[in-house]
mmCIF file of C-alpha atoms and ligand atoms in Angstrom:
data_model
loop_
_atom_site.group_PDB
_atom_site.id
_atom_site.type_symbol
_atom_site.label_atom_id
_atom_site.label_comp_id
_atom_site.label_asym_id
_atom_site.label_seq_id
_atom_site.Cartn_x
_atom_site.Cartn_y
_atom_site.Cartn_z
ATOM 1 C CA HIS X 336 -1.206 -20.133 24.673
ATOM 2 C CA THR X 337 -0.569 -23.872 24.403
ATOM 3 C CA ASP X 338 -2.155 -25.548 21.453
ATOM 4 C CA PRO X 339 -0.737 -29.051 21.686
ATOM 5 C CA THR X 340 -1.056 -29.779 18.003
ATOM 6 C CA SER X 341 0.599 -26.654 16.645
ATOM 7 C CA ASP X 342 4.115 -26.181 15.369
ATOM 8 C CA PHE X 343 6.601 -23.971 17.180
ATOM 9 C CA LEU X 344 8.530 -21.012 15.859
ATOM 10 C CA PRO X 345 11.487 -19.291 17.472
ATOM 11 C CA CYS X 346 12.256 -15.544 17.481
ATOM 12 C CA THR X 347 15.840 -14.579 16.592
ATOM 13 C CA ASN X 348 16.750 -14.953 20.265
ATOM 14 C CA GLY X 349 15.289 -18.425 20.377
ATOM 15 C CA HIS X 350 12.075 -17.721 22.298
ATOM 16 C CA LEU X 351 9.455 -20.154 21.129
ATOM 17 C CA MET X 352 5.851 -19.459 20.322
ATOM 18 C CA CYS X 353 3.260 -21.694 18.783
ATOM 19 C CA ALA X 354 2.244 -21.067 15.195
ATOM 20 C CA GLY X 355 -1.227 -19.830 16.206
ATOM 21 C CA CYS X 356 0.174 -17.116 18.522
ATOM 22 C CA PHE X 357 2.763 -16.189 15.926
ATOM 23 C CA ILE X 358 0.073 -15.664 13.267
ATOM 24 C CA HIS X 359 -1.995 -13.635 15.730
ATOM 25 C CA LEU X 360 0.965 -11.350 16.526
ATOM 26 C CA LEU X 361 1.602 -10.776 12.837
ATOM 27 C CA ALA X 362 -2.099 -10.046 12.189
ATOM 28 C CA ASP X 363 -2.189 -7.544 15.087
ATOM 29 C CA SER X 364 0.921 -5.808 13.841
ATOM 30 C CA ARG X 365 -0.637 -5.518 10.373
ATOM 31 C CA LEU X 366 -3.738 -3.857 11.855
ATOM 32 C CA LYS X 367 -1.768 -1.489 14.078
ATOM 33 C CA GLU X 368 0.939 -0.783 11.525
ATOM 34 C CA GLU X 369 3.609 -1.646 14.031
ATOM 35 C CA GLN X 370 6.508 -4.015 13.760
ATOM 36 C CA ALA X 371 5.584 -7.323 15.400
ATOM 37 C CA THR X 372 7.803 -8.104 18.363
ATOM 38 C CA CYS X 373 8.528 -11.138 20.464
ATOM 39 C CA PRO X 374 6.492 -10.917 23.706
ATOM 40 C CA ASN X 375 9.533 -12.165 25.640
ATOM 41 C CA CYS X 376 12.441 -10.074 24.391
ATOM 42 C CA ARG X 377 10.788 -7.439 22.150
ATOM 43 C CA CYS X 378 13.011 -8.340 19.217
ATOM 44 C CA GLU X 379 11.398 -7.940 15.806
ATOM 45 C CA ILE X 380 9.614 -10.909 14.352
ATOM 46 C CA SER X 381 8.420 -11.495 10.839
ATOM 47 C CA LYS X 382 7.670 -14.410 8.596
ATOM 48 C CA ASN X 383 11.155 -14.130 7.083
ATOM 49 C CA LEU X 384 13.021 -13.960 10.377
ATOM 50 C CA CYS X 385 11.284 -16.995 11.751
ATOM 51 C CA CYS X 386 11.594 -20.317 10.168
ATOM 52 C CA ARG X 387 10.262 -23.507 11.626
ATOM 53 C CA ASN X 388 12.773 -24.971 13.988
ATOM 54 C CA LEU X 389 12.574 -28.653 13.234
ATOM 55 C CA ALA X 390 15.088 -29.675 15.869
ATOM 56 C CA VAL X 391 13.022 -27.927 18.494
ATOM 57 C CA GLU X 392 9.797 -29.373 17.156
ATOM 58 C CA LYS X 393 11.315 -32.826 17.391
ATOM 59 C CA ALA X 394 12.577 -32.255 20.930
ATOM 60 C CA VAL X 395 9.258 -30.754 21.934
ATOM 61 C CA SER X 396 7.447 -33.726 20.461
ATOM 62 C CA GLU X 397 9.132 -35.933 23.044
ATOM 63 C CA LEU X 398 8.252 -33.631 25.933
ATOM 64 C CA PRO X 399 5.111 -34.338 27.900
ATOM 65 C CA THR X 400 2.220 -32.072 26.908
ATOM 66 C CA GLU X 401 -1.133 -31.538 28.468
ATOM 67 C CA CYS X 402 -4.283 -33.024 26.951
ATOM 68 C CA THR X 403 -6.773 -30.213 26.314
ATOM 69 C CA PHE X 404 -9.645 -32.323 27.657
ATOM 70 C CA CYS X 405 -8.357 -34.225 30.707
ATOM 71 C CA LEU X 406 -5.295 -32.029 31.440
ATOM 72 C CA LYS X 407 -3.102 -35.097 32.011
ATOM 73 C CA GLN X 408 0.420 -35.120 30.558
ATOM 74 C CA PHE X 409 1.323 -37.171 27.496
ATOM 75 C CA PRO X 410 4.323 -37.332 25.165
ATOM 76 C CA ARG X 411 3.524 -34.995 22.297
ATOM 77 C CA SER X 412 3.954 -37.831 19.834
ATOM 78 C CA SER X 413 1.044 -39.809 21.300
ATOM 79 C CA LEU X 414 -1.147 -36.879 22.285
ATOM 80 C CA GLU X 415 -3.055 -36.702 19.030
ATOM 81 C CA ARG X 416 -4.216 -40.304 19.279
ATOM 82 C CA HIS X 417 -5.036 -39.862 22.944
ATOM 83 C CA GLN X 418 -7.210 -36.820 22.242
ATOM 84 C CA LYS X 419 -8.926 -38.385 19.249
ATOM 85 C CA GLU X 420 -9.526 -41.923 20.420
ATOM 86 C CA GLU X 421 -8.639 -42.593 24.014
ATOM 87 C CA CYS X 422 -9.305 -39.623 26.269
ATOM 88 C CA GLN X 423 -12.331 -40.225 28.491
ATOM 89 C CA ASP X 424 -13.017 -36.481 28.476
ATOM 90 C CA ARG X 425 -12.828 -35.863 24.730
ATOM 91 C CA VAL X 426 -15.828 -34.098 23.227
ATOM 92 C CA THR X 427 -18.227 -36.497 21.525
ATOM 93 C CA GLN X 428 -21.647 -36.318 19.938
ATOM 94 C CA CYS X 429 -24.715 -38.445 20.540
ATOM 95 C CA LYS X 430 -25.231 -41.313 18.088
ATOM 96 C CA TYR X 431 -28.765 -39.962 17.521
ATOM 97 C CA LYS X 432 -27.308 -36.797 16.019
ATOM 98 C CA ARG X 433 -28.565 -38.088 12.672
ATOM 99 C CA ILE X 434 -32.113 -37.757 13.937
ATOM 100 C CA GLY X 435 -31.530 -34.367 15.449
ATOM 101 C CA CYS X 436 -30.008 -34.821 18.939
ATOM 102 C CA PRO X 437 -27.833 -31.768 19.556
ATOM 103 C CA TRP X 438 -26.090 -33.255 22.635
ATOM 104 C CA GLN X 439 -22.341 -33.082 22.854
ATOM 105 C CA GLY X 440 -20.201 -33.716 25.883
ATOM 106 C CA PRO X 441 -17.305 -35.704 27.361
ATOM 107 C CA PHE X 442 -16.927 -39.276 26.127
ATOM 108 C CA HIS X 443 -17.429 -40.776 29.595
ATOM 109 C CA GLU X 444 -20.914 -39.232 29.801
ATOM 110 C CA LEU X 445 -21.899 -40.521 26.371
ATOM 111 C CA PRO X 446 -23.315 -43.934 27.397
ATOM 112 C CA ALA X 447 -25.462 -42.342 30.110
ATOM 113 C CA HIS X 448 -26.755 -39.715 27.699
ATOM 114 C CA GLU X 449 -27.471 -42.205 24.943
ATOM 115 C CA GLY X 450 -29.285 -44.394 27.482
ATOM 116 C CA GLU X 451 -31.699 -41.606 28.303
ATOM 117 C CA CYS X 452 -31.649 -39.684 25.007
ATOM 118 C CA SER X 453 -35.197 -38.773 24.045
ATOM 119 C CA HIS X 454 -34.587 -38.834 20.325
ATOM 120 C CA PRO X 455 -35.061 -42.577 19.623
ATOM 121 C CA THR X 456 -38.494 -42.486 21.299
ATOM 122 C CA LYS X 457 -39.742 -39.443 19.443
ATOM 123 C CA THR X 458 -42.819 -40.028 17.344
ATOM 124 C CA GLY X 459 -42.665 -40.302 13.613
ATOM 125 C CA THR X 460 -44.318 -36.903 13.318
ATOM 126 C CA GLU X 461 -41.695 -35.262 15.536
ATOM 127 C CA LEU X 462 -38.861 -36.915 13.635
ATOM 128 C CA MET X 463 -40.378 -35.798 10.342
ATOM 129 C CA GLY X 464 -40.151 -32.200 11.583
ATOM 130 C CA ILE X 465 -36.497 -32.600 12.559
ATOM 131 C CA LEU X 466 -35.598 -34.346 9.312
ATOM 132 C CA GLY X 467 -37.425 -31.630 7.389
ATOM 133 C CA GLU X 468 -35.158 -29.001 8.908
ATOM 134 C CA MET X 469 -32.048 -31.044 8.080
ATOM 135 C CA ASP X 470 -33.285 -31.525 4.521
ATOM 136 C CA GLN X 471 -33.756 -27.792 4.196
ATOM 137 C CA ASN X 472 -30.113 -27.130 5.176
ATOM 138 C CA HIS X 473 -29.005 -29.803 2.767
ATOM 139 C CA ARG X 474 -31.143 -28.319 0.001
ATOM 140 C CA ARG X 475 -29.579 -24.917 0.604
ATOM 141 C CA ASP X 476 -26.108 -26.410 0.119
ATOM 142 C CA MET X 477 -27.229 -28.271 -2.996
ATOM 143 C CA GLN X 478 -28.756 -25.096 -4.407
ATOM 144 C CA LEU X 479 -25.444 -23.311 -4.011
ATOM 145 C CA TYR X 480 -23.557 -26.048 -5.814
ATOM 146 C CA ASN X 481 -26.193 -26.283 -8.542
ATOM 147 C CA SER X 482 -26.024 -22.508 -9.045
ATOM 148 C CA ILE X 483 -22.269 -22.783 -9.463
ATOM 149 C CA PHE X 484 -22.728 -25.560 -12.013
ATOM 150 C CA SER X 485 -25.299 -23.446 -13.902
ATOM 151 C CA LEU X 486 -22.916 -20.491 -13.930
ATOM 152 C CA LEU X 487 -20.232 -22.726 -15.376
ATOM 153 C CA CYS X 488 -22.499 -23.218 -18.433
ATOM 154 C CA TYR X 489 -22.571 -19.505 -19.225
ATOM 155 C CA GLU X 490 -21.080 -18.338 -22.481
ATOM 156 C CA LYS X 491 -18.992 -15.578 -20.950
ATOM 157 C CA ILE X 492 -16.888 -16.613 -17.992
ATOM 158 C CA GLY X 493 -13.667 -15.047 -16.916
ATOM 159 C CA PHE X 494 -11.384 -15.755 -14.027
ATOM 160 C CA THR X 495 -8.064 -14.527 -12.780
ATOM 161 C CA GLU X 496 -5.728 -14.708 -9.827
ATOM 162 C CA VAL X 497 -6.085 -11.577 -7.712
ATOM 163 C CA GLN X 498 -3.639 -10.285 -5.159
ATOM 164 C CA PHE X 499 -4.954 -8.010 -2.411
ATOM 165 C CA ARG X 500 -2.122 -5.792 -1.165
ATOM 166 C CA PRO X 501 -2.231 -3.884 2.128
ATOM 167 C CA TYR X 502 -2.420 -0.063 2.175
ATOM 168 C CA ARG X 503 -3.281 2.572 4.783
ATOM 169 C CA THR X 504 -5.868 5.292 4.369
ATOM 170 C CA ASP X 505 -4.506 8.832 4.693
ATOM 171 C CA ASP X 506 -6.995 9.790 7.408
ATOM 172 C CA PHE X 507 -5.643 11.322 10.611
ATOM 173 C CA ILE X 508 -6.122 7.890 12.161
ATOM 174 C CA THR X 509 -5.043 5.606 9.358
ATOM 175 C CA ARG X 510 -6.838 2.399 8.606
ATOM 176 C CA LEU X 511 -5.726 -0.752 6.922
ATOM 177 C CA TYR X 512 -7.362 -1.643 3.630
ATOM 178 C CA TYR X 513 -6.499 -3.880 0.720
ATOM 179 C CA GLU X 514 -6.570 -3.271 -2.993
ATOM 180 C CA THR X 515 -5.598 -5.378 -5.991
ATOM 181 C CA PRO X 516 -3.751 -4.032 -9.005
ATOM 182 C CA ARG X 517 -6.055 -3.495 -12.001
ATOM 183 C CA PHE X 518 -6.833 -6.674 -13.845
ATOM 184 C CA THR X 519 -8.726 -7.610 -16.983
ATOM 185 C CA VAL X 520 -11.563 -10.108 -17.044
ATOM 186 C CA LEU X 521 -14.138 -10.435 -19.850
ATOM 187 C CA ASN X 522 -12.321 -7.662 -21.659
ATOM 188 C CA GLN X 523 -13.063 -5.125 -18.901
ATOM 189 C CA THR X 524 -10.750 -3.564 -16.357
ATOM 190 C CA TRP X 525 -11.552 -4.229 -12.710
ATOM 191 C CA VAL X 526 -10.209 -3.675 -9.224
ATOM 192 C CA LEU X 527 -11.045 -5.359 -5.937
ATOM 193 C CA LYS X 528 -10.869 -3.652 -2.562
ATOM 194 C CA ALA X 529 -11.131 -5.252 0.853
ATOM 195 C CA ARG X 530 -11.250 -4.005 4.393
ATOM 196 C CA VAL X 531 -11.174 -5.463 7.828
ATOM 197 C CA ASN X 532 -14.698 -5.291 9.078
ATOM 198 C CA ASP X 533 -13.760 -3.937 12.366
ATOM 199 C CA SER X 534 -14.740 -0.773 14.122
ATOM 200 C CA GLU X 535 -11.794 -0.611 16.526
ATOM 201 C CA ARG X 536 -8.517 0.871 15.476
ATOM 202 C CA ASN X 537 -6.456 -1.397 17.719
ATOM 203 C CA PRO X 538 -8.506 -4.527 18.004
ATOM 204 C CA ASN X 539 -7.033 -6.572 20.782
ATOM 205 C CA LEU X 540 -6.463 -10.263 20.910
ATOM 206 C CA SER X 541 -10.020 -11.319 21.709
ATOM 207 C CA CYS X 542 -11.545 -9.507 18.761
ATOM 208 C CA LYS X 543 -13.642 -11.326 16.195
ATOM 209 C CA ARG X 544 -12.411 -10.307 12.772
ATOM 210 C CA THR X 545 -13.978 -10.515 9.364
ATOM 211 C CA LEU X 546 -13.091 -9.208 5.930
ATOM 212 C CA SER X 547 -15.397 -7.699 3.372
ATOM 213 C CA PHE X 548 -14.694 -6.844 -0.231
ATOM 214 C CA GLN X 549 -15.955 -4.823 -3.161
ATOM 215 C CA LEU X 550 -15.664 -5.348 -6.922
ATOM 216 C CA ILE X 551 -15.186 -2.183 -8.987
ATOM 217 C CA LEU X 552 -15.525 -1.832 -12.755
ATOM 218 C CA LYS X 553 -12.931 0.620 -14.047
ATOM 219 C CA SER X 554 -13.901 0.519 -17.726
ATOM 220 C CA LYS X 555 -16.773 2.478 -19.239
ATOM 221 C CA VAL X 556 -19.463 0.304 -20.763
ATOM 222 C CA ASN X 557 -22.049 0.923 -23.448
ATOM 223 C CA SER X 558 -24.710 -1.156 -21.777
ATOM 224 C CA ALA X 559 -25.147 -2.597 -18.325
ATOM 225 C CA LEU X 560 -23.026 -5.637 -17.560
ATOM 226 C CA GLU X 561 -25.004 -8.025 -15.421
ATOM 227 C CA CYS X 562 -22.628 -10.300 -13.573
ATOM 228 C CA SER X 563 -22.381 -12.981 -10.956
ATOM 229 C CA PHE X 564 -19.057 -13.245 -9.206
ATOM 230 C CA LEU X 565 -17.355 -15.565 -6.829
ATOM 231 C CA LEU X 566 -14.095 -15.499 -4.872
ATOM 232 C CA LEU X 567 -12.381 -18.793 -4.230
ATOM 233 C CA LYS X 568 -9.099 -19.987 -2.868
ATOM 234 C CA GLY X 569 -6.273 -19.369 -5.320
ATOM 235 C CA PRO X 570 -3.859 -22.019 -6.463
ATOM 236 C CA TYR X 571 -1.065 -20.879 -4.112
ATOM 237 C CA ASP X 572 -2.849 -20.273 -0.815
ATOM 238 C CA ASP X 573 -4.706 -22.626 1.442
ATOM 239 C CA VAL X 574 -7.330 -20.271 2.876
ATOM 240 C CA ARG X 575 -10.654 -21.928 3.634
ATOM 241 C CA ILE X 576 -13.466 -20.093 1.835
ATOM 242 C CA LYS X 577 -17.097 -21.120 1.756
ATOM 243 C CA PRO X 578 -18.261 -20.157 -1.738
ATOM 244 C CA VAL X 579 -20.905 -17.424 -1.944
ATOM 245 C CA ILE X 580 -22.218 -16.126 -5.271
ATOM 246 C CA TYR X 581 -22.846 -12.391 -5.484
ATOM 247 C CA HIS X 582 -24.635 -10.465 -8.239
ATOM 248 C CA HIS X 583 -24.371 -6.941 -9.525
ATOM 249 C CA SER X 584 -25.372 -5.025 -12.611
ATOM 250 C CA PHE X 585 -22.405 -2.851 -13.589
ATOM 251 C CA SER X 586 -22.876 0.321 -15.600
ATOM 252 C CA ASN X 587 -21.221 3.738 -15.864
ATOM 253 C CA ASP X 588 -23.173 4.888 -12.778
ATOM 254 C CA THR X 589 -23.254 1.664 -10.798
ATOM 255 C CA ASN X 590 -19.627 0.798 -11.248
ATOM 256 C CA GLU X 591 -19.001 -0.723 -7.814
ATOM 257 C CA THR X 592 -20.686 -3.288 -5.608
ATOM 258 C CA ASP X 593 -21.381 -2.752 -1.929
ATOM 259 C CA TYR X 594 -18.893 -4.250 0.485
ATOM 260 C CA VAL X 595 -19.949 -7.854 0.908
ATOM 261 C CA PRO X 596 -18.533 -10.424 3.316
ATOM 262 C CA LEU X 597 -15.513 -12.377 2.211
ATOM 263 C CA PRO X 598 -16.829 -15.771 3.301
ATOM 264 C CA ILE X 599 -13.856 -17.138 5.198
ATOM 265 C CA SER X 600 -14.548 -19.882 7.700
ATOM 266 C CA ASP X 601 -13.661 -18.059 10.952
ATOM 267 C CA SER X 602 -11.532 -15.354 12.570
ATOM 268 C CA VAL X 603 -8.565 -17.715 12.871
ATOM 269 C CA GLU X 604 -8.600 -17.948 9.101
ATOM 270 C CA CYS X 605 -8.998 -14.164 8.920
ATOM 271 C CA ASN X 606 -5.892 -13.686 11.077
ATOM 272 C CA LYS X 607 -3.972 -16.009 8.798
ATOM 273 C CA LEU X 608 -4.849 -13.774 5.851
ATOM 274 C CA LEU X 609 -3.910 -10.607 7.755
ATOM 275 C CA ALA X 610 -0.608 -12.105 8.875
ATOM 276 C CA ALA X 611 0.370 -12.997 5.345
ATOM 277 C CA LYS X 612 1.641 -9.977 3.418
ATOM 278 C CA ASN X 613 -0.769 -10.284 0.511
ATOM 279 C CA ILE X 614 -4.020 -12.141 0.115
ATOM 280 C CA ASN X 615 -4.103 -14.315 -2.989
ATOM 281 C CA LEU X 616 -7.462 -15.502 -4.243
ATOM 282 C CA ARG X 617 -9.117 -16.437 -7.505
ATOM 283 C CA LEU X 618 -12.001 -14.372 -8.872
ATOM 284 C CA PHE X 619 -14.645 -15.693 -11.264
ATOM 285 C CA ILE X 620 -16.957 -13.359 -13.168
ATOM 286 C CA PHE X 621 -19.927 -14.816 -15.049
ATOM 287 C CA GLN X 622 -21.729 -12.468 -17.406
ATOM 288 C CA VAL X 623 -25.466 -12.957 -17.613
ATOM 289 C CA GLN X 624 -26.542 -12.987 -21.274
ATOM 290 C CA LYS X 625 -29.783 -11.221 -22.076
HETATM 291 C C1 NAG H 1909 -12.102 -5.752 -26.051
HETATM 292 O O1 NAG H 1909 -12.185 -4.356 -25.896
HETATM 293 C C2 NAG H 1909 -11.529 -3.609 -26.900
HETATM 294 C C3 NAG H 1909 -11.640 -2.128 -26.569
HETATM 295 O O2 NAG H 1909 -11.948 -1.888 -25.235
HETATM 296 C C4 NAG H 1909 -12.145 -3.920 -28.255
HETATM 297 O O3 NAG H 1909 -11.446 -3.234 -29.268
HETATM 298 C C5 NAG H 1909 -12.081 -5.426 -28.515
HETATM 299 O O4 NAG H 1909 -12.758 -5.742 -29.706
HETATM 300 C C6 NAG H 1909 -12.731 -6.189 -27.366
HETATM 301 N N1 NAG H 1909 -12.545 -7.607 -27.552
HETATM 302 C C7 NAG H 1909 -13.521 -8.484 -27.366
HETATM 303 C C8 NAG H 1909 -13.178 -9.915 -27.585
HETATM 304 O O5 NAG H 1909 -14.633 -8.148 -27.010
HETATM 305 C C1 NAG H 1910 -9.660 -6.048 24.968
HETATM 306 O O1 NAG H 1910 -10.819 -5.256 24.741
HETATM 307 C C2 NAG H 1910 -11.790 -5.343 25.740
HETATM 308 C C3 NAG H 1910 -13.000 -4.534 25.317
HETATM 309 O O2 NAG H 1910 -12.740 -3.726 24.217
HETATM 310 C C4 NAG H 1910 -11.194 -4.865 27.080
HETATM 311 O O3 NAG H 1910 -12.164 -5.010 28.094
HETATM 312 C C5 NAG H 1910 -9.968 -5.705 27.400
HETATM 313 O O4 NAG H 1910 -9.341 -5.225 28.577
HETATM 314 C C6 NAG H 1910 -8.972 -5.673 26.255
HETATM 315 N N1 NAG H 1910 -7.855 -6.573 26.541
HETATM 316 C C7 NAG H 1910 -6.588 -6.221 26.293
HETATM 317 C C8 NAG H 1910 -5.578 -7.284 26.587
HETATM 318 O O5 NAG H 1910 -6.269 -5.132 25.850
HETATM 319 C C1 NAG H 1911 -20.535 5.195 -20.555
HETATM 320 O O1 NAG H 1911 -19.455 6.096 -20.709
HETATM 321 C C2 NAG H 1911 -18.818 6.028 -21.968
HETATM 322 C C3 NAG H 1911 -17.629 6.962 -21.963
HETATM 323 O O2 NAG H 1911 -17.854 8.095 -21.206
HETATM 324 C C4 NAG H 1911 -19.826 6.361 -23.080
HETATM 325 O O3 NAG H 1911 -19.183 6.245 -24.343
HETATM 326 C C5 NAG H 1911 -20.983 5.399 -23.000
HETATM 327 O O4 NAG H 1911 -21.964 5.733 -23.927
HETATM 328 C C6 NAG H 1911 -21.600 5.407 -21.600
HETATM 329 N N1 NAG H 1911 -22.592 4.386 -21.523
HETATM 330 C C7 NAG H 1911 -23.840 4.608 -21.146
HETATM 331 C C8 NAG H 1911 -24.784 3.455 -21.136
HETATM 332 O O5 NAG H 1911 -24.232 5.728 -20.868
HETATM 333 C C1 NAG H 1912 -17.906 5.297 -10.897
HETATM 334 O O1 NAG H 1912 -19.074 6.064 -11.042
HETATM 335 C C2 NAG H 1912 -19.065 7.288 -10.334
HETATM 336 C C3 NAG H 1912 -20.431 7.932 -10.488
HETATM 337 O O2 NAG H 1912 -20.892 7.866 -11.797
HETATM 338 C C4 NAG H 1912 -17.918 8.146 -10.863
HETATM 339 O O3 NAG H 1912 -17.866 9.358 -10.131
HETATM 340 C C5 NAG H 1912 -16.597 7.410 -10.715
HETATM 341 O O4 NAG H 1912 -15.542 8.132 -11.293
HETATM 342 C C6 NAG H 1912 -16.697 6.061 -11.401
HETATM 343 N N1 NAG H 1912 -15.480 5.302 -11.115
HETATM 344 C C7 NAG H 1912 -14.820 4.661 -12.055
HETATM 345 C C8 NAG H 1912 -13.643 3.873 -11.603
HETATM 346 O O5 NAG H 1912 -15.133 4.711 -13.223
HETATM 347 C C1 NAG H 1913 -19.754 -6.544 12.348
HETATM 348 C C2 NAG H 1913 -19.583 -5.342 11.478
HETATM 349 O O1 NAG H 1913 -18.838 -4.431 11.769
HETATM 350 N N1 NAG H 1913 -20.270 -5.352 10.350
HETATM 351 C C3 NAG H 1913 -20.173 -4.289 9.373
HETATM 352 C C4 NAG H 1913 -19.223 -4.693 8.267
HETATM 353 O O2 NAG H 1913 -19.221 -3.760 7.222
HETATM 354 C C5 NAG H 1913 -20.488 -3.587 6.613
HETATM 355 C C6 NAG H 1913 -20.299 -2.677 5.450
HETATM 356 O O3 NAG H 1913 -19.716 -1.466 5.830
HETATM 357 C C7 NAG H 1913 -21.457 -3.037 7.650
HETATM 358 O O4 NAG H 1913 -22.721 -2.869 7.075
HETATM 359 C C8 NAG H 1913 -21.538 -4.017 8.808
HETATM 360 O O5 NAG H 1913 -22.353 -3.489 9.820
HETATM 361 ZN ZN1 ZN H 1914 -7.093 -36.550 27.771
HETATM 362 ZN ZN1 ZN H 1915 -28.914 -37.776 22.233
#
């Protein structure tokens, strides 16, 4: 795998791999419960054994590297600008995207497309339809943010840093799952669990991965505790999460939520979480007052 913008990491024998492949190997090894090994020499690799090799990164930055669009060779140091601004084959979008044109293609085809793009000649009525759809998406985003702002006005709000730690089930074929230590929020004891939403035991490299999680109330309560909750990036990790607000009414009998998706941006992000030993996030619980 050659991602021209990524950093390089060496195994203890000096074999290089790009950061993306390295993260993928570590994520696979977490799922399979095997030690990650270098694909070249089979020596063990781990986050601790590998540190970024700056000398190599510098040397590599002077080496010619292939542009992902036009496949021509460029010095690594000028590749980024080439791919962003100069490459005739770089992926671009039609200037009428704002009125709904979905076209995207190589830069050198852009003038021809824009010349014949049907969007500027659409009727007002047609454009109104397109804009309506865009407004609806925008409204959905605004609703989410407004809901978060409303929640922030609640009387009872608690939040804490949570650390998901990896464990294996004791089934015959063990499975990876995550659990946090018990924590206290709003004067109740809670636990979070997470699992890789994945039916295969040994998902191979092409697999799309997602995580889902569950919030469990460990304390007994005298009356139902109606809550909204939200997982966000913690202060010490840079995982990209799209906020989603979930609701549940907790009581002695309904003391755990269903597994709901952990809204991470994509499977690359998911692999990053799996490759890291623990997953550190921040949990907010908002108690609905009756
Ligand atoms: C928290 O819970 C304990 C017992 O579970 C109780 O004694 C205490 O008053 C509670 N504190 C608040 C602020 O609700
Ligand atoms: C990955 O899985 C797919 C389907 O499960 C299979 O066809 C493919 O050969 C696998 N690739 C590797 C490298 O194991
Ligand atoms: C929940 O369980 C606790 C302890 O068993 C009990 O004191 C409490 O009354 C129960 N609450 C409800 C609503 O049944
Ligand atoms: C949750 O509720 C179920 C059913 O009432 C009970 O069996 C289980 O022990 C409870 N779990 C906790 C952590 O209280
Ligand atoms: C894609 C996939 O496997 N989705 C599953 C994730 O986990 C939830 C909860 O168990 C299932 O309902 C989904 O089908
Ligand atoms: Zn190029
Ligand atoms: Zn267009």
